[in-house]
Amino acid sequence: MVEQDWVSERFAEHRSRLHAVAYRMLGSAGEAEDAVQEAWLRVSRADTGRVENPAGWLTTVVARVCLNMLEARRTRREDSAGALPPEPDARIRPAVRAGPEDEALLADSVGVALTVVLDTLSPAERLAFVLHDVFGVSFGEIGTVIDRSPAAARQLASRARRRVRGAATESDAARSAEREIVEAFLTASRGGDFTALLELLDPDAVVGEIRGGHAAASFFTGRAQAARLALVDGVPAAVWSHLGRPKAVLTFTIDDEKITRIDIDTDPDRLRALDIVVLSEGGKERR
């Protein structure tokens, strides 16, 4: 009974981290919860007499469960795309390491935009990358999960890292270009520059009930005085706040360097669920 209490306490203590590991491994909040539940069933039946590092042991158990799920998913050739899941708790941070070999993308870089890239990795590559680069698990521990040597685990993580970095570079470049367009739009709107707005808008642009770039440019000329450039769920957008609370968010659809659609959301419940980071001039964050 004492041993069971010890297991329960340690599992509850590390549950948030275990769910974060499973989420990063599987890319699905629902599957992550299933993996954590399966891990609990396993550890509750295990002999814990020789466990010296509960956190490492529990992480290993969850990782093995996730590996099995990834391999089963691959066997079934399931398409894990669809509605992208929300980010896990932002309070869970990765370990920070030094040195050229361990220098890697941190957890915040492995966001929703890269879920598709992670899905292209083999289960072993994904596990090695996520456990090492995001959660700081050693290659020796990773090797025991995938039944390979630490050197092989290091190679798997390195191969995955190269692919993820490439995708991140492309994503950052695209986001930077969109940010410039949104910032130019806000500047033109505030300054009443109809011509500049017309150049930024697609001729068939849509803004709510407004149709056409000319009409949209007329609508926004001289407006957006209080709107500020922001990242909304990681995507360039604009936000209008009152007393520090977001009251409206403008999201932009951009195609071929032209704004084709602007959506304005004022629903309080939806706004509260958004991750909004206001940007100052030059694209720096203002927390």
mmCIF file of C-alpha atoms in Angstrom:
data_model
loop_
_atom_site.group_PDB
_atom_site.id
_atom_site.type_symbol
_atom_site.label_atom_id
_atom_site.label_comp_id
_atom_site.label_asym_id
_atom_site.label_seq_id
_atom_site.Cartn_x
_atom_site.Cartn_y
_atom_site.Cartn_z
ATOM 1 C CA MET A 1 0.000 0.000 0.000
ATOM 2 C CA VAL A 2 2.865 2.359 0.860
ATOM 3 C CA GLU A 3 4.530 1.634 -2.486
ATOM 4 C CA GLN A 4 1.280 2.300 -4.344
ATOM 5 C CA ASP A 5 0.887 5.622 -2.536
ATOM 6 C CA TRP A 6 4.447 6.548 -3.508
ATOM 7 C CA VAL A 7 3.746 5.784 -7.176
ATOM 8 C CA SER A 8 0.506 7.756 -7.119
ATOM 9 C CA GLU A 9 2.198 10.769 -5.537
ATOM 10 C CA ARG A 10 5.115 10.755 -7.982
ATOM 11 C CA PHE A 11 2.789 10.338 -10.967
ATOM 12 C CA ALA A 12 0.579 13.227 -9.843
ATOM 13 C CA GLU A 13 3.679 15.343 -9.243
ATOM 14 C CA HIS A 14 4.967 14.849 -12.787
ATOM 15 C CA ARG A 15 1.667 14.510 -14.634
ATOM 16 C CA SER A 16 1.819 17.947 -16.303
ATOM 17 C CA ARG A 17 5.267 17.236 -17.716
ATOM 18 C CA LEU A 18 4.247 13.754 -18.829
ATOM 19 C CA HIS A 19 1.251 15.187 -20.679
ATOM 20 C CA ALA A 20 3.519 17.787 -22.303
ATOM 21 C CA VAL A 21 5.913 15.055 -23.458
ATOM 22 C CA ALA A 22 3.051 13.008 -24.860
ATOM 23 C CA TYR A 23 1.536 16.039 -26.572
ATOM 24 C CA ARG A 24 4.799 16.928 -28.295
ATOM 25 C CA MET A 25 5.301 13.323 -29.288
ATOM 26 C CA LEU A 26 1.792 12.746 -30.660
ATOM 27 C CA GLY A 27 0.567 16.192 -31.682
ATOM 28 C CA SER A 28 -2.886 15.524 -30.260
ATOM 29 C CA ALA A 29 -4.236 16.503 -26.847
ATOM 30 C CA GLY A 30 -6.645 13.571 -26.849
ATOM 31 C CA GLU A 31 -4.009 11.013 -27.758
ATOM 32 C CA ALA A 32 -1.651 12.568 -25.223
ATOM 33 C CA GLU A 33 -4.210 11.998 -22.469
ATOM 34 C CA ASP A 34 -4.665 8.392 -23.645
ATOM 35 C CA ALA A 35 -0.894 7.903 -23.503
ATOM 36 C CA VAL A 36 -0.681 9.287 -19.976
ATOM 37 C CA GLN A 37 -3.507 7.002 -18.853
ATOM 38 C CA GLU A 38 -1.792 3.980 -20.404
ATOM 39 C CA ALA A 39 1.459 4.988 -18.734
ATOM 40 C CA TRP A 40 -0.333 5.104 -15.378
ATOM 41 C CA LEU A 41 -1.641 1.579 -15.863
ATOM 42 C CA ARG A 42 1.892 0.407 -16.540
ATOM 43 C CA VAL A 43 3.601 2.162 -13.641
ATOM 44 C CA SER A 44 0.871 1.173 -11.189
ATOM 45 C CA ARG A 45 1.738 -2.482 -11.856
ATOM 46 C CA ALA A 46 5.502 -2.015 -11.964
ATOM 47 C CA ASP A 47 8.104 -2.884 -9.337
ATOM 48 C CA THR A 48 9.384 0.488 -8.143
ATOM 49 C CA GLY A 49 11.901 -0.818 -5.645
ATOM 50 C CA ARG A 50 14.894 0.152 -7.802
ATOM 51 C CA VAL A 51 13.566 3.438 -9.145
ATOM 52 C CA GLU A 52 16.060 6.183 -8.237
ATOM 53 C CA ASN A 53 14.899 8.882 -10.638
ATOM 54 C CA PRO A 54 11.065 8.981 -10.713
ATOM 55 C CA ALA A 55 10.881 11.807 -13.251
ATOM 56 C CA GLY A 56 13.206 10.035 -15.689
ATOM 57 C CA TRP A 57 11.499 6.697 -15.173
ATOM 58 C CA LEU A 58 8.011 8.100 -15.764
ATOM 59 C CA THR A 59 9.182 10.018 -18.832
ATOM 60 C CA THR A 60 10.649 6.809 -20.229
ATOM 61 C CA VAL A 61 7.398 4.928 -19.678
ATOM 62 C CA VAL A 62 5.346 7.632 -21.394
ATOM 63 C CA ALA A 63 7.851 7.811 -24.239
ATOM 64 C CA ARG A 64 7.558 4.062 -24.841
ATOM 65 C CA VAL A 65 3.779 4.311 -24.909
ATOM 66 C CA CYS A 66 3.975 7.185 -27.383
ATOM 67 C CA LEU A 67 6.453 5.310 -29.548
ATOM 68 C CA ASN A 68 4.058 2.380 -29.759
ATOM 69 C CA MET A 69 1.213 4.719 -30.680
ATOM 70 C CA LEU A 70 3.284 6.427 -33.372
ATOM 71 C CA GLU A 71 4.333 3.104 -34.850
ATOM 72 C CA ALA A 72 0.724 1.884 -34.827
ATOM 73 C CA ARG A 73 -0.364 5.119 -36.486
ATOM 74 C CA ARG A 74 2.260 4.683 -39.161
ATOM 75 C CA THR A 75 1.265 1.065 -39.731
ATOM 76 C CA ARG A 76 -2.338 2.052 -40.197
ATOM 77 C CA ARG A 77 -1.144 4.953 -42.362
ATOM 78 C CA GLU A 78 -3.444 7.282 -40.542
ATOM 79 C CA ASP A 79 -3.418 10.866 -41.610
ATOM 80 C CA SER A 80 -2.931 12.881 -38.436
ATOM 81 C CA ALA A 81 -3.649 16.174 -40.182
ATOM 82 C CA GLY A 82 -6.838 18.118 -39.749
ATOM 83 C CA ALA A 83 -7.638 20.800 -37.247
ATOM 84 C CA LEU A 84 -4.318 21.593 -35.614
ATOM 85 C CA PRO A 85 -4.321 21.155 -31.830
ATOM 86 C CA PRO A 86 -3.848 24.029 -29.425
ATOM 87 C CA GLU A 87 -0.484 24.589 -27.872
ATOM 88 C CA PRO A 88 0.188 22.869 -24.560
ATOM 89 C CA ASP A 89 0.601 24.849 -21.372
ATOM 90 C CA ALA A 90 3.116 27.592 -22.130
ATOM 91 C CA ARG A 91 4.386 27.378 -18.548
ATOM 92 C CA ILE A 92 6.146 24.100 -19.355
ATOM 93 C CA ARG A 93 9.570 25.118 -20.566
ATOM 94 C CA PRO A 94 12.356 23.020 -22.083
ATOM 95 C CA ALA A 95 15.792 22.651 -20.617
ATOM 96 C CA VAL A 96 18.388 25.050 -22.016
ATOM 97 C CA ARG A 97 21.694 23.551 -23.023
ATOM 98 C CA ALA A 98 24.991 24.920 -24.268
ATOM 99 C CA GLY A 99 27.435 23.650 -26.858
ATOM 100 C CA PRO A 100 27.181 23.290 -30.636
ATOM 101 C CA GLU A 101 26.014 19.674 -30.591
ATOM 102 C CA ASP A 102 23.153 20.345 -28.185
ATOM 103 C CA GLU A 103 22.172 23.748 -29.577
ATOM 104 C CA ALA A 104 18.662 23.187 -30.883
ATOM 105 C CA LEU A 105 15.203 24.584 -31.245
ATOM 106 C CA LEU A 106 13.446 25.110 -27.948
ATOM 107 C CA ALA A 107 9.914 24.024 -27.182
ATOM 108 C CA ASP A 108 8.406 27.349 -28.198
ATOM 109 C CA SER A 109 9.922 26.874 -31.663
ATOM 110 C CA VAL A 110 8.243 23.521 -32.068
ATOM 111 C CA GLY A 111 4.787 25.002 -32.249
ATOM 112 C CA VAL A 112 1.657 24.235 -34.148
ATOM 113 C CA ALA A 113 3.174 25.386 -37.446
ATOM 114 C CA LEU A 114 5.682 22.522 -37.309
ATOM 115 C CA THR A 115 3.257 19.761 -36.393
ATOM 116 C CA VAL A 116 3.082 18.739 -40.032
ATOM 117 C CA VAL A 117 6.895 18.534 -40.201
ATOM 118 C CA LEU A 118 7.040 16.344 -37.105
ATOM 119 C CA ASP A 119 4.483 14.044 -38.697
ATOM 120 C CA THR A 120 6.902 13.403 -41.581
ATOM 121 C CA LEU A 121 9.575 12.052 -39.215
ATOM 122 C CA SER A 122 9.867 8.399 -38.374
ATOM 123 C CA PRO A 123 8.641 7.475 -34.870
ATOM 124 C CA ALA A 124 12.219 7.008 -33.636
ATOM 125 C CA GLU A 125 13.350 10.341 -35.139
ATOM 126 C CA ARG A 126 10.434 12.177 -33.617
ATOM 127 C CA LEU A 127 10.994 10.632 -30.206
ATOM 128 C CA ALA A 128 14.722 11.377 -30.227
ATOM 129 C CA PHE A 129 14.202 14.984 -31.315
ATOM 130 C CA VAL A 130 11.354 15.776 -28.933
ATOM 131 C CA LEU A 131 12.856 14.110 -25.869
ATOM 132 C CA HIS A 132 16.331 15.552 -26.353
ATOM 133 C CA ASP A 133 15.843 18.958 -27.954
ATOM 134 C CA VAL A 134 12.626 19.916 -26.179
ATOM 135 C CA PHE A 135 12.825 18.132 -22.824
ATOM 136 C CA GLY A 136 16.559 17.657 -22.354
ATOM 137 C CA VAL A 137 16.509 13.859 -22.014
ATOM 138 C CA SER A 138 19.949 12.317 -22.501
ATOM 139 C CA PHE A 139 20.742 10.200 -25.538
ATOM 140 C CA GLY A 140 21.539 7.321 -23.228
ATOM 141 C CA GLU A 141 18.002 7.349 -21.835
ATOM 142 C CA ILE A 142 16.535 7.811 -25.311
ATOM 143 C CA GLY A 143 18.546 4.844 -26.542
ATOM 144 C CA THR A 144 16.919 2.587 -23.947
ATOM 145 C CA VAL A 145 13.447 3.623 -25.161
ATOM 146 C CA ILE A 146 14.121 2.911 -28.826
ATOM 147 C CA ASP A 147 16.501 -0.013 -28.148
ATOM 148 C CA ARG A 148 19.458 1.659 -29.831
ATOM 149 C CA SER A 149 22.837 2.994 -28.776
ATOM 150 C CA PRO A 150 23.261 6.590 -27.541
ATOM 151 C CA ALA A 151 25.214 7.353 -30.735
ATOM 152 C CA ALA A 152 22.351 6.096 -32.879
ATOM 153 C CA ALA A 153 19.882 8.151 -30.852
ATOM 154 C CA ARG A 154 22.067 11.214 -31.371
ATOM 155 C CA GLN A 155 22.072 10.633 -35.139
ATOM 156 C CA LEU A 156 18.292 10.290 -35.212
ATOM 157 C CA ALA A 157 17.849 13.565 -33.322
ATOM 158 C CA SER A 158 20.368 15.322 -35.547
ATOM 159 C CA ARG A 159 18.593 14.177 -38.707
ATOM 160 C CA ALA A 160 15.223 15.288 -37.342
ATOM 161 C CA ARG A 161 16.674 18.606 -36.185
ATOM 162 C CA ARG A 162 17.905 19.458 -39.674
ATOM 163 C CA ARG A 163 14.433 18.931 -41.117
ATOM 164 C CA VAL A 164 12.727 20.900 -38.362
ATOM 165 C CA ARG A 165 15.196 23.773 -38.652
ATOM 166 C CA GLY A 166 14.597 23.952 -42.376
ATOM 167 C CA ALA A 167 10.858 24.149 -41.849
ATOM 168 C CA ALA A 168 11.276 26.747 -39.112
ATOM 169 C CA THR A 169 13.387 28.924 -41.403
ATOM 170 C CA GLU A 170 10.733 28.799 -44.116
ATOM 171 C CA SER A 171 7.987 29.488 -41.555
ATOM 172 C CA ASP A 172 9.848 32.456 -40.066
ATOM 173 C CA ALA A 173 10.497 33.920 -43.522
ATOM 174 C CA ALA A 174 6.830 33.663 -44.444
ATOM 175 C CA ARG A 175 5.736 35.130 -41.126
ATOM 176 C CA SER A 176 8.218 38.000 -41.489
ATOM 177 C CA ALA A 177 6.840 38.882 -44.939
ATOM 178 C CA GLU A 178 3.261 38.771 -43.648
ATOM 179 C CA ARG A 179 4.234 40.920 -40.676
ATOM 180 C CA GLU A 180 5.622 43.604 -42.988
ATOM 181 C CA ILE A 181 2.405 43.638 -45.017
ATOM 182 C CA VAL A 182 0.192 43.891 -41.929
ATOM 183 C CA GLU A 183 2.382 46.630 -40.460
ATOM 184 C CA ALA A 184 2.297 48.554 -43.748
ATOM 185 C CA PHE A 185 -1.497 48.193 -43.803
ATOM 186 C CA LEU A 186 -1.847 49.621 -40.292
ATOM 187 C CA THR A 187 0.503 52.503 -41.074
ATOM 188 C CA ALA A 188 -1.424 53.371 -44.228
ATOM 189 C CA SER A 189 -4.760 53.081 -42.430
ATOM 190 C CA ARG A 190 -3.722 55.346 -39.569
ATOM 191 C CA GLY A 191 -2.184 57.846 -41.959
ATOM 192 C CA GLY A 192 -5.206 57.971 -44.225
ATOM 193 C CA ASP A 193 -3.146 56.826 -47.204
ATOM 194 C CA PHE A 194 -5.838 55.473 -49.533
ATOM 195 C CA THR A 195 -3.386 54.788 -52.379
ATOM 196 C CA ALA A 196 -1.104 52.685 -50.168
ATOM 197 C CA LEU A 197 -4.067 50.719 -48.854
ATOM 198 C CA LEU A 198 -5.278 50.072 -52.376
ATOM 199 C CA GLU A 199 -1.853 48.704 -53.311
ATOM 200 C CA LEU A 200 -1.837 46.340 -50.336
ATOM 201 C CA LEU A 201 -5.364 45.012 -50.899
ATOM 202 C CA ASP A 202 -6.345 42.456 -53.500
ATOM 203 C CA PRO A 203 -8.899 43.850 -55.981
ATOM 204 C CA ASP A 204 -11.383 41.240 -54.740
ATOM 205 C CA ALA A 205 -10.580 41.659 -51.035
ATOM 206 C CA VAL A 206 -13.331 40.877 -48.528
ATOM 207 C CA VAL A 207 -13.883 42.586 -45.168
ATOM 208 C CA GLY A 208 -17.103 41.343 -43.601
ATOM 209 C CA GLU A 209 -19.919 42.664 -45.771
ATOM 210 C CA ILE A 210 -17.506 44.855 -47.738
ATOM 211 C CA ARG A 211 -16.484 43.490 -51.129
ATOM 212 C CA GLY A 212 -13.623 44.723 -53.290
ATOM 213 C CA GLY A 213 -10.263 46.319 -52.626
ATOM 214 C CA HIS A 214 -11.464 49.839 -53.441
ATOM 215 C CA ALA A 215 -14.331 49.654 -50.939
ATOM 216 C CA ALA A 216 -12.110 48.077 -48.283
ATOM 217 C CA ALA A 217 -9.464 50.762 -48.738
ATOM 218 C CA SER A 218 -12.128 53.455 -48.364
ATOM 219 C CA PHE A 219 -13.423 51.809 -45.196
ATOM 220 C CA PHE A 220 -10.004 51.628 -43.523
ATOM 221 C CA THR A 221 -8.665 55.017 -44.637
ATOM 222 C CA GLY A 222 -8.082 57.041 -41.477
ATOM 223 C CA ARG A 223 -9.101 54.176 -39.200
ATOM 224 C CA ALA A 224 -7.136 51.673 -37.103
ATOM 225 C CA GLN A 225 -5.761 54.518 -35.001
ATOM 226 C CA ALA A 226 -5.685 52.409 -31.842
ATOM 227 C CA ALA A 227 -4.963 49.049 -33.495
ATOM 228 C CA ARG A 228 -1.547 47.589 -32.820
ATOM 229 C CA LEU A 229 0.546 45.058 -34.675
ATOM 230 C CA ALA A 230 0.513 41.718 -32.850
ATOM 231 C CA LEU A 231 1.112 38.015 -33.117
ATOM 232 C CA VAL A 232 -2.161 36.175 -32.579
ATOM 233 C CA ASP A 233 -1.527 32.473 -32.030
ATOM 234 C CA GLY A 234 1.845 33.103 -33.671
ATOM 235 C CA VAL A 235 0.406 34.733 -36.815
ATOM 236 C CA PRO A 236 0.806 38.450 -37.705
ATOM 237 C CA ALA A 237 -2.421 40.312 -36.991
ATOM 238 C CA ALA A 238 -3.734 43.486 -35.353
ATOM 239 C CA VAL A 239 -5.391 43.980 -31.991
ATOM 240 C CA TRP A 240 -7.411 46.806 -30.463
ATOM 241 C CA SER A 241 -7.391 46.881 -26.676
ATOM 242 C CA HIS A 242 -9.091 48.930 -24.001
ATOM 243 C CA LEU A 243 -7.633 49.195 -20.499
ATOM 244 C CA GLY A 244 -5.235 46.413 -21.374
ATOM 245 C CA ARG A 245 -7.917 43.997 -22.516
ATOM 246 C CA PRO A 246 -8.251 42.938 -26.178
ATOM 247 C CA LYS A 247 -11.600 44.070 -27.573
ATOM 248 C CA ALA A 248 -11.119 43.290 -31.254
ATOM 249 C CA VAL A 249 -8.681 41.226 -33.316
ATOM 250 C CA LEU A 250 -8.090 41.687 -37.041
ATOM 251 C CA THR A 251 -6.714 38.654 -38.824
ATOM 252 C CA PHE A 252 -5.411 38.848 -42.375
ATOM 253 C CA THR A 253 -5.450 36.355 -45.218
ATOM 254 C CA ILE A 254 -2.542 37.111 -47.524
ATOM 255 C CA ASP A 255 -1.992 35.586 -50.937
ATOM 256 C CA ASP A 256 0.755 36.552 -53.371
ATOM 257 C CA GLU A 257 1.687 39.545 -51.172
ATOM 258 C CA LYS A 258 -1.852 40.932 -51.316
ATOM 259 C CA ILE A 259 -4.423 41.048 -48.518
ATOM 260 C CA THR A 260 -7.391 39.046 -49.757
ATOM 261 C CA ARG A 261 -9.463 38.984 -46.582
ATOM 262 C CA ILE A 262 -9.676 40.709 -43.212
ATOM 263 C CA ASP A 263 -11.719 39.159 -40.418
ATOM 264 C CA ILE A 264 -12.665 41.166 -37.350
ATOM 265 C CA ASP A 265 -13.449 39.186 -34.208
ATOM 266 C CA THR A 266 -14.961 40.873 -31.155
ATOM 267 C CA ASP A 267 -16.311 37.825 -29.317
ATOM 268 C CA PRO A 268 -14.990 38.030 -25.716
ATOM 269 C CA ASP A 269 -14.845 34.267 -25.207
ATOM 270 C CA ARG A 270 -12.860 33.663 -28.371
ATOM 271 C CA LEU A 271 -10.525 36.575 -27.650
ATOM 272 C CA ARG A 272 -9.751 35.237 -24.180
ATOM 273 C CA ALA A 273 -8.659 31.942 -25.725
ATOM 274 C CA LEU A 274 -6.154 33.594 -28.074
ATOM 275 C CA ASP A 275 -2.426 33.903 -27.440
ATOM 276 C CA ILE A 276 -1.820 37.597 -28.184
ATOM 277 C CA VAL A 277 1.603 39.236 -28.162
ATOM 278 C CA VAL A 278 1.615 42.946 -29.043
ATOM 279 C CA LEU A 279 4.592 44.031 -31.131
ATOM 280 C CA SER A 280 6.403 47.352 -30.966
ATOM 281 C CA GLU A 281 8.116 49.020 -33.929
ATOM 282 C CA GLY A 282 10.602 46.701 -35.597
ATOM 283 C CA GLY A 283 8.641 43.584 -34.625
ATOM 284 C CA LYS A 284 9.848 43.330 -31.031
ATOM 285 C CA GLU A 285 7.554 41.825 -28.458
ATOM 286 C CA ARG A 286 5.901 43.932 -25.793
ATOM 287 C CA ARG A 287 4.821 41.630 -22.987
#
